[in-house]
Amino acid sequence: MSPARNPAGRWLLLAAVLALLGGCVLQATWGYTHDDLSGHAEGSDDAFISFRYARNLVAGHGLVFNPGERVEGYTNLLYVLLLALPASLAGRAHLLAVSIAFNVLCLVAALLGLYAFSRERLGDFRAGMGALALGLCPSLWIAAASGLETPLVLALQVGLWMAVEGASEDRKPPVRRLIVLTALLGLARADGFIAPLVAALYLLLRGRRPAALAVAATALATLAALVAWRLSYYGWPLPNTYYAKVAGSLVDRLEIALPQFSRAVFSTGMLASVTALLLGILRMARQVSTEGRRPVFSLLSFPVFFAPAWVGYWMYVGGDVFYERFLLILFPLGIFVLLDLMRTTPRPGVSLVVALVIALQLLQLRTDPRYRYTRERYDRWVLLGRHLAASHPGATLATDAAGKIPYFSGLPTLDMLGLTDSRIAHGEPAQQPSLVIGHAKFDVDYVFSRRPKLITTWVQSDLDMKWGLERSRWKKEGYRLRFLVNSEPLPKEPNLLDVSGRTEEELWTLISAGYGYGVLERQRETPAAVPARDGAGTAGHSVISPAQVPPVDPADPPDPGHPADPPDPGHPADPPDPADPPPPGR
């Protein structure tokens, strides 16, 4: 018998959708996507790596970061392909807005999926309350504003959950839907096969062998096809990002992941969902002990089976620098389990509990710097990328921020942290006080051997820079500190300074005042970049080969006191993108 219908559920659903839309617009317009505020005011820096791949694809260069260099520096093939058409139509500056709009649609789809699933099992009212709790989850707003593929993955995970539950119940299994969702998840993320394999195990334990085999076979076939394609195109079976990020022992990774998980649970409002999932596990354990005649696996529910498996995988890889990004599925899972636990609770009680959940989720608006809403947002890497496009067209660049600076400058780029550089990614982790996932591998000798014209990274008051770029070394290699960039959350006047000729005392004062991001410029000419050493590049491809760079945005005019360098003859720049607006003033 279906739960009774209640018209209040539809009004709650409408309120949930409006809350989700409003929150996403608020976050994208006035909020941030990481607590490094001025680096993530306009989307996540990592998103622009995918944007650059999409633009290079439609420009005819292939799925590459630098034309002529085949390295898989992305983990979201489906997302990159979906952005390719907008990338061909929109200007460089507008692709983030397109991705945010798409992300919002994915989140709305996930919310509607949760509502429909809950409505069938718990009734309109509880389904509406669950949708409202999900819509008022600020972590989802950040996911939309980031420009990353997270909302797409969440929508597909929610869809897989619905299909698996349908297949595990006494009805005709929706095998086609399971197959399609499994394949899409495998394409959406490099690790997208994990969730379907967990789902296949769940279906097998529930006695749905044909559905389980269909899911497992599709997941493995999709993975095999991707591996074969990677080997033929990039020369490696896994994405370059895997080799760059998964470093250190399991103990090292767990030491990183456990504090990150604690932060995600206690600082993002996830505590309510995690608590509900734990209560769901306890309820299942109690049912096993009191209903001994029933098969144990018949008491399994997908949320309480999937959540521990997913968190375990997240811990295994060392968590994520973006905190709750890959844990968002715990919100809808936990919300549903919470409402399921309150099947017999009167509506006033349900309303009170959901109100407390929402209040807990919204509490982070006061405590998390990512919700420090302001109209005076400023993104240092967008500014720097546009400036370098004008001041150093065609120059070669090495950077520790491989998203916005290369994207807006259009310069051929060496990623010093290895996400888009196979030599660094396949090297050993550098010696550091502690392991940081995604920032564990760098090679200062290799960077200098490539002789980039520009190097951008963080600078200290003693003029030593991050990633082993000590002052004595970069001076010896023929570099000078050319620009300092405001790294504080709010804009200054100016935000970017040409510091050529400044005294050390003046530089120290500027760095102490918040100009913490620097640009080194190579002064004297030296021999060209050395070829990759054995094992450094992909099969049949050098690490960086001379090639044309993507179109350069019109940007700030070069400083008249420092005329722009002539383009590197090995890397001529394409004409500016006419669809791009001029950058804001410094």
XYZ file of C-alpha atoms in Angstrom, residues 14-568:
555
model
C 8.929 23.836 -4.678
C 10.521 25.522 -1.670
C 13.413 23.050 -1.849
C 14.094 23.749 -5.524
C 13.923 27.513 -4.977
C 16.244 27.247 -1.962
C 18.727 25.211 -3.987
C 18.643 27.640 -6.908
C 18.973 30.664 -4.641
C 21.840 29.144 -2.699
C 23.750 28.231 -5.857
C 23.334 31.735 -7.295
C 24.397 33.278 -3.987
C 27.503 31.094 -3.780
C 28.520 31.596 -7.399
C 28.036 35.361 -7.243
C 29.376 36.354 -3.834
C 30.908 33.257 -2.227
C 34.001 31.069 -2.555
C 34.718 27.403 -3.249
C 37.774 26.876 -1.016
C 39.135 28.549 2.085
C 42.014 29.894 -0.019
C 39.595 32.692 -0.846
C 41.361 34.837 -3.442
C 42.400 31.709 -5.316
C 38.849 30.351 -5.523
C 36.565 33.362 -5.840
C 35.613 32.537 -9.424
C 35.185 28.792 -9.349
C 37.687 26.149 -8.333
C 41.151 26.422 -9.840
C 41.066 22.727 -10.785
C 37.934 23.268 -12.879
C 39.896 25.393 -15.317
C 42.190 22.474 -16.087
C 39.153 20.695 -17.527
C 38.084 23.894 -19.298
C 41.476 24.115 -21.010
C 41.200 20.511 -22.197
C 37.720 21.249 -23.577
C 38.914 24.344 -25.441
C 41.942 22.557 -26.880
C 39.680 19.735 -28.039
C 37.357 22.012 -30.024
C 40.376 23.939 -31.332
C 41.554 20.738 -33.002
C 44.500 20.001 -30.695
C 42.933 16.899 -29.134
C 42.380 16.081 -25.471
C 45.576 17.775 -24.324
C 46.609 20.433 -21.839
C 49.444 21.745 -24.008
C 49.096 21.226 -27.769
C 51.475 18.496 -28.836
C 51.749 16.986 -25.348
C 49.533 14.008 -24.522
C 49.013 13.869 -20.770
C 45.689 12.993 -19.119
C 45.538 15.723 -16.502
C 41.794 15.394 -15.917
C 39.650 12.730 -14.242
C 36.270 13.714 -15.680
C 36.151 12.686 -19.336
C 32.367 12.941 -19.678
C 32.328 16.423 -18.154
C 35.094 17.628 -20.476
C 33.226 16.281 -23.494
C 29.968 17.897 -22.353
C 31.756 21.249 -22.055
C 33.352 20.992 -25.485
C 30.379 22.382 -27.414
C 29.863 25.346 -25.043
C 33.620 25.947 -25.200
C 33.363 26.356 -28.959
C 30.529 28.877 -28.641
C 31.297 30.818 -25.468
C 34.297 33.039 -24.904
C 37.036 31.978 -22.553
C 35.562 34.046 -19.720
C 32.072 32.531 -20.014
C 32.754 28.803 -19.750
C 32.609 28.881 -15.944
C 29.072 30.310 -16.069
C 28.029 27.545 -18.470
C 29.462 24.870 -16.181
C 27.722 26.372 -13.138
C 24.370 26.380 -14.949
C 24.872 22.731 -15.914
C 25.871 21.874 -12.350
C 22.718 23.483 -10.983
C 20.611 21.361 -13.344
C 22.394 18.237 -12.097
C 21.707 19.169 -8.475
C 18.044 19.818 -9.237
C 17.894 16.382 -10.885
C 19.420 14.786 -7.772
C 16.935 16.602 -5.540
C 13.963 15.567 -7.689
C 15.247 12.004 -7.697
C 15.425 11.944 -3.905
C 11.909 13.383 -3.679
C 10.402 10.864 -6.105
C 12.126 7.939 -4.409
C 11.127 9.079 -0.911
C 7.568 9.916 -1.971
C 6.978 6.366 -3.169
C 8.215 4.892 0.106
C 7.546 7.503 2.781
C 4.788 9.710 1.410
C 4.593 13.258 0.101
C 5.190 15.074 3.357
C 8.362 13.266 4.392
C 9.624 13.366 0.817
C 9.080 17.127 0.744
C 10.864 17.594 4.046
C 13.797 15.533 2.782
C 13.994 17.581 -0.399
C 13.965 20.793 1.633
C 16.824 19.524 3.811
C 18.855 18.716 0.701
C 18.081 22.033 -0.977
C 19.262 23.901 2.117
C 22.613 22.104 2.138
C 25.312 24.762 1.479
C 27.864 22.121 0.514
C 25.805 21.538 -2.628
C 25.869 25.246 -3.401
C 29.678 25.148 -3.335
C 29.690 22.103 -5.608
C 27.679 24.007 -8.203
C 29.787 27.168 -7.965
C 33.069 25.254 -8.226
C 32.681 24.447 -11.916
C 33.823 20.895 -11.160
C 32.007 17.719 -12.167
C 30.841 16.954 -8.606
C 27.100 17.662 -9.196
C 27.073 15.450 -12.295
C 28.603 12.592 -10.310
C 26.162 13.157 -7.439
C 23.160 13.052 -9.787
C 24.413 9.811 -11.344
C 25.090 8.275 -7.918
C 21.577 9.164 -6.759
C 20.176 7.685 -9.974
C 22.182 4.497 -9.438
C 20.869 4.264 -5.875
C 17.266 4.531 -7.108
C 17.819 1.906 -9.809
C 19.566 -0.496 -7.426
C 16.768 -0.225 -4.870
C 14.248 -0.905 -7.624
C 16.191 -3.966 -8.736
C 16.529 -5.298 -5.182
C 12.793 -5.124 -4.462
C 10.106 -7.476 -5.710
C 9.685 -5.935 -9.112
C 11.178 -6.288 -12.585
C 14.778 -5.086 -12.325
C 15.464 -1.939 -14.409
C 18.556 -3.520 -15.933
C 18.819 -1.079 -18.839
C 18.778 1.868 -16.478
C 21.414 0.211 -14.317
C 23.638 -0.376 -17.345
C 23.317 3.203 -18.620
C 23.980 4.766 -15.209
C 26.944 2.468 -14.614
C 28.514 3.375 -17.949
C 27.931 7.104 -17.405
C 29.504 6.955 -13.955
C 32.517 5.194 -15.422
C 32.916 8.033 -17.910
C 32.128 10.833 -15.456
C 35.002 10.056 -13.095
C 38.152 8.010 -13.410
C 37.078 6.191 -10.243
C 33.456 6.054 -11.385
C 33.521 2.268 -11.498
C 33.801 2.037 -7.690
C 30.180 2.930 -6.891
C 28.730 0.476 -9.460
C 30.931 -2.350 -8.171
C 29.704 -1.679 -4.623
C 26.160 -1.666 -6.014
C 26.794 -4.963 -7.816
C 27.977 -6.562 -4.578
C 24.863 -5.283 -2.818
C 22.603 -6.730 -5.512
C 24.437 -10.046 -5.330
C 23.967 -10.195 -1.555
C 20.282 -9.405 -2.021
C 19.934 -12.334 -4.403
C 19.570 -10.287 -7.600
C 22.282 -12.084 -9.530
C 21.341 -11.071 -13.117
C 21.205 -7.382 -12.181
C 24.451 -7.695 -10.216
C 26.240 -9.329 -13.138
C 24.924 -6.687 -15.545
C 26.228 -3.854 -13.364
C 29.601 -5.489 -12.714
C 30.097 -6.416 -16.368
C 29.225 -2.899 -17.531
C 31.531 -1.288 -14.977
C 34.447 -3.530 -15.907
C 33.797 -3.219 -19.647
C 33.705 0.581 -19.401
C 36.907 0.557 -17.373
C 38.605 -1.795 -19.846
C 37.600 0.389 -22.790
C 38.952 3.492 -21.064
C 42.223 1.758 -20.177
C 42.663 0.601 -23.768
C 41.978 4.103 -25.062
C 44.363 5.680 -22.529
C 47.139 3.291 -23.501
C 46.698 4.112 -27.166
C 46.355 7.880 -26.713
C 48.318 8.777 -23.575
C 50.553 5.747 -23.078
C 49.439 4.998 -19.509
C 46.582 2.839 -18.165
C 45.422 5.341 -15.536
C 44.998 9.124 -15.563
C 48.120 11.143 -14.879
C 46.351 12.618 -11.859
C 46.310 9.189 -10.209
C 50.087 8.932 -10.365
C 50.432 12.519 -9.123
C 47.994 12.242 -6.223
C 48.088 8.714 -4.845
C 51.367 8.784 -2.975
C 52.721 7.585 0.332
C 51.773 4.513 2.333
C 48.242 3.622 3.378
C 49.063 4.809 6.891
C 50.222 8.170 5.521
C 47.027 8.563 3.518
C 44.838 7.631 6.472
C 46.630 10.190 8.634
C 45.561 12.816 6.102
C 42.062 11.508 5.442
C 40.895 11.078 9.041
C 41.224 14.778 10.005
C 39.654 15.757 6.680
C 36.714 13.464 7.332
C 36.334 14.896 10.811
C 36.267 18.396 9.366
C 33.737 17.404 6.720
C 31.434 15.820 9.296
C 31.620 18.488 11.981
C 32.085 21.631 9.878
C 29.725 21.169 6.929
C 26.514 20.000 8.592
C 27.163 16.409 7.519
C 26.961 15.273 11.142
C 23.188 14.777 10.957
C 23.427 12.591 7.849
C 26.320 10.529 9.206
C 24.493 10.059 12.516
C 21.376 8.892 10.674
C 23.428 6.384 8.688
C 24.997 5.052 11.882
C 21.533 4.707 13.420
C 20.450 2.856 10.291
C 23.312 0.410 10.737
C 22.349 -0.107 14.387
C 18.722 -0.707 13.407
C 19.799 -3.335 10.907
C 21.979 -5.025 13.541
C 19.042 -5.096 15.954
C 16.790 -6.594 13.285
C 19.353 -9.294 12.593
C 19.409 -10.247 16.269
C 15.616 -10.226 16.712
C 14.545 -11.657 13.354
C 16.950 -14.550 13.150
C 14.758 -16.562 10.805
C 15.040 -14.007 8.015
C 18.135 -14.070 5.786
C 20.604 -11.472 7.019
C 21.133 -9.928 3.602
C 17.400 -9.385 3.105
C 17.616 -6.750 5.847
C 20.304 -4.763 4.041
C 19.378 -1.308 2.794
C 21.515 0.281 0.112
C 22.322 3.522 2.014
C 23.749 1.753 5.075
C 25.666 -0.671 2.828
C 27.013 1.887 0.378
C 27.989 4.692 2.779
C 30.665 2.774 4.767
C 32.101 1.312 1.565
C 32.307 4.745 -0.052
C 33.887 6.376 2.995
C 36.372 3.505 3.164
C 37.426 4.119 -0.435
C 37.667 7.871 0.229
C 39.952 7.138 3.188
C 42.057 4.722 1.142
C 42.982 7.356 -1.455
C 43.827 9.911 1.236
C 40.696 12.072 1.266
C 40.469 15.189 -0.843
C 41.840 18.712 -0.682
C 38.316 20.030 -1.297
C 36.994 18.508 1.942
C 33.435 17.188 1.428
C 33.485 17.198 -2.403
C 33.425 13.418 -2.876
C 31.301 12.811 0.230
C 28.216 14.698 -0.952
C 26.318 11.460 -1.567
C 26.183 11.026 2.227
C 23.735 13.937 2.460
C 20.848 12.394 0.456
C 21.594 8.919 1.804
C 21.534 10.152 5.396
C 18.452 12.324 4.904
C 16.491 9.391 3.500
C 17.566 7.044 6.299
C 16.636 9.667 8.888
C 13.136 10.017 7.441
C 12.812 6.251 7.164
C 13.660 5.948 10.859
C 10.764 8.335 11.560
C 8.108 6.442 9.596
C 5.787 6.372 12.612
C 6.755 9.760 14.024
C 3.950 12.359 13.877
C 4.430 15.145 11.366
C 5.204 17.830 13.977
C 8.036 15.641 15.238
C 9.342 15.098 11.713
C 9.192 18.831 11.065
C 11.137 19.571 14.237
C 13.885 17.043 13.489
C 14.280 18.216 9.887
C 14.378 21.837 11.070
C 17.246 20.899 13.401
C 19.058 19.160 10.527
C 18.671 22.241 8.339
C 19.865 24.511 11.156
C 22.938 22.315 11.617
C 23.687 22.483 7.893
C 23.228 26.254 7.769
C 25.428 26.793 10.810
C 28.473 26.625 8.558
C 27.370 29.878 6.929
C 28.677 31.598 10.067
C 31.794 29.491 10.628
C 33.162 28.519 7.197
C 35.144 31.215 5.317
C 33.838 29.899 2.001
C 30.521 31.577 2.861
C 32.055 34.959 3.576
C 29.767 36.624 1.062
C 30.930 39.911 -0.404
C 30.524 41.951 -3.563
C 34.236 42.763 -3.429
C 35.425 39.317 -4.420
C 38.790 39.139 -6.108
C 40.521 36.215 -7.829
C 44.281 36.591 -7.994
C 44.851 33.791 -10.470
C 42.307 35.087 -12.986
C 43.957 38.506 -12.759
C 47.460 37.089 -13.124
C 46.530 34.865 -16.057
C 45.051 37.761 -17.985
C 48.001 39.985 -17.175
C 50.554 37.430 -18.381
C 48.587 36.981 -21.606
C 49.280 40.639 -22.373
C 52.730 41.124 -20.859
C 54.368 37.846 -21.975
C 52.490 36.433 -24.991
C 53.888 33.095 -26.097
C 56.233 32.732 -23.111
C 56.617 29.365 -21.408
C 55.232 29.121 -17.882
C 55.809 26.882 -14.862
C 53.224 27.135 -12.095
C 51.807 25.448 -9.021
C 48.290 26.646 -9.961
C 47.567 24.810 -13.195
C 44.002 26.022 -13.653
C 43.217 29.704 -14.064
C 46.691 31.067 -14.820
C 47.296 28.776 -17.829
C 43.644 29.024 -18.895
C 43.467 32.812 -19.002
C 47.051 33.370 -20.154
C 46.931 30.768 -22.915
C 50.618 30.052 -22.283
C 52.277 26.639 -22.728
C 52.575 25.467 -19.147
C 54.599 23.113 -16.988
C 52.546 22.029 -13.964
C 55.062 21.926 -11.113
C 52.828 19.605 -9.047
C 52.500 17.086 -11.849
C 48.755 16.918 -12.499
C 49.379 17.648 -16.178
C 53.060 16.644 -16.343
C 53.876 12.950 -16.615
C 57.528 13.292 -15.591
C 56.665 14.762 -12.178
C 53.603 12.550 -11.691
C 55.628 9.372 -12.157
C 58.444 10.549 -9.915
C 58.896 9.877 -6.232
C 57.205 12.088 -3.614
C 59.418 14.960 -2.535
C 60.787 15.131 0.978
C 58.339 17.174 3.081
C 57.451 17.377 6.774
C 54.083 15.783 5.979
C 52.325 14.264 2.991
C 49.734 16.421 1.220
C 47.615 14.591 -1.355
C 47.939 16.296 -4.741
C 50.936 18.311 -3.551
C 53.368 15.513 -2.759
C 55.396 15.440 -5.969
C 57.580 18.191 -7.365
C 61.053 18.322 -8.874
C 62.883 21.640 -8.789
C 65.799 20.331 -10.866
C 63.443 19.214 -13.609
C 61.589 22.547 -13.581
C 64.798 24.538 -14.018
C 66.024 22.128 -16.688
C 62.976 23.074 -18.761
C 64.005 26.758 -18.612
C 60.508 28.290 -18.449
C 60.396 32.022 -19.062
C 58.064 32.502 -16.074
C 57.580 30.662 -12.776
C 54.650 31.447 -10.484
C 54.253 30.280 -6.901
C 54.126 31.442 -3.293
C 56.944 33.661 -2.041
C 58.199 34.108 1.513
C 59.619 37.255 3.064
C 63.176 35.889 2.666
C 62.372 35.468 -1.065
C 62.503 31.685 -0.894
C 59.580 30.238 -2.834
C 57.585 27.048 -2.445
C 58.398 23.643 -3.921
C 62.152 23.932 -3.396
C 62.564 27.197 -5.302
C 65.019 28.731 -2.881
C 66.230 32.251 -3.520
C 69.846 31.271 -4.015
C 68.817 28.650 -6.561
C 66.517 30.774 -8.698
C 69.027 33.606 -8.762
C 71.723 31.180 -9.858
C 69.436 29.948 -12.642
C 69.093 33.485 -13.990
C 65.678 34.500 -12.642
C 64.470 37.665 -10.974
C 61.306 38.437 -9.041
C 59.203 40.339 -11.576
C 55.650 40.534 -10.168
C 53.964 40.262 -6.788
C 50.243 39.528 -6.568
C 47.842 40.320 -3.752
C 47.010 36.994 -2.087
C 44.582 38.332 0.524
C 40.813 37.760 0.195
C 39.830 41.327 -0.674
C 41.215 43.498 -3.475
C 43.896 46.135 -3.002
C 44.959 49.042 -5.161
C 46.797 47.740 -7.095
C 46.423 43.951 -6.910
C 49.462 43.244 -9.089
C 52.803 45.006 -8.778
C 55.814 45.048 -11.066
C 58.624 44.850 -8.504
C 61.578 45.050 -10.868
C 64.280 47.108 -9.206
C 62.673 47.079 -5.748
C 65.027 46.743 -2.794
C 64.911 43.683 -0.570
C 63.454 45.766 2.242
C 60.677 46.979 -0.048
C 59.971 43.439 -1.182
C 59.834 42.225 2.415
C 57.365 44.991 3.260
C 55.131 44.146 0.306
C 55.139 40.419 1.039
C 54.336 41.078 4.698
C 51.473 43.332 3.558
C 49.763 40.477 1.706
C 51.480 40.301 -1.676
C 52.315 36.655 -1.147
C 52.207 35.228 -4.657
C 55.151 35.875 -6.941
C 56.255 35.590 -10.551
C 59.848 34.817 -11.422
C 61.115 35.890 -14.835
C 64.122 34.406 -16.580
C 66.497 37.222 -17.542
C 69.391 35.722 -19.436
C 68.967 33.365 -22.336
C 70.034 29.776 -21.749
C 69.893 26.572 -23.799
C 66.454 25.337 -24.804
C 64.427 22.938 -22.712
C 65.964 19.523 -22.330
C 64.056 16.511 -23.601
C 62.280 14.282 -21.136
C 64.472 11.674 -19.493
C 63.721 7.980 -19.832
C 60.271 7.207 -18.520
C 59.341 10.854 -18.145
C 56.977 11.230 -21.053
C 54.194 9.154 -22.469
C 54.840 6.496 -25.031
C 55.856 8.244 -28.220
C 55.420 11.765 -26.837
C 57.736 14.270 -25.183
C 56.679 15.946 -21.964
C 56.298 19.351 -23.659
C 56.832 19.872 -27.345
C 56.843 23.189 -29.221
C 53.339 23.913 -30.462
C 50.829 26.649 -30.833
C 49.094 27.781 -27.686
C 45.370 28.391 -27.202
C 43.882 31.801 -28.017
C 44.988 34.628 -25.741
C 42.458 36.887 -24.099
C 42.697 40.624 -24.503
C 43.992 41.812 -21.162
C 45.687 44.654 -19.338
C 48.138 46.572 -21.503
C 51.754 45.851 -20.667
C 53.585 48.173 -18.343
C 55.211 50.834 -20.590
C 58.314 50.632 -18.439
C 58.607 46.944 -19.186
C 57.583 46.196 -22.764
C 56.232 42.765 -23.468
C 58.725 40.079 -24.315
C 58.699 38.846 -27.901
C 56.853 35.560 -28.304
C 58.815 32.367 -27.978
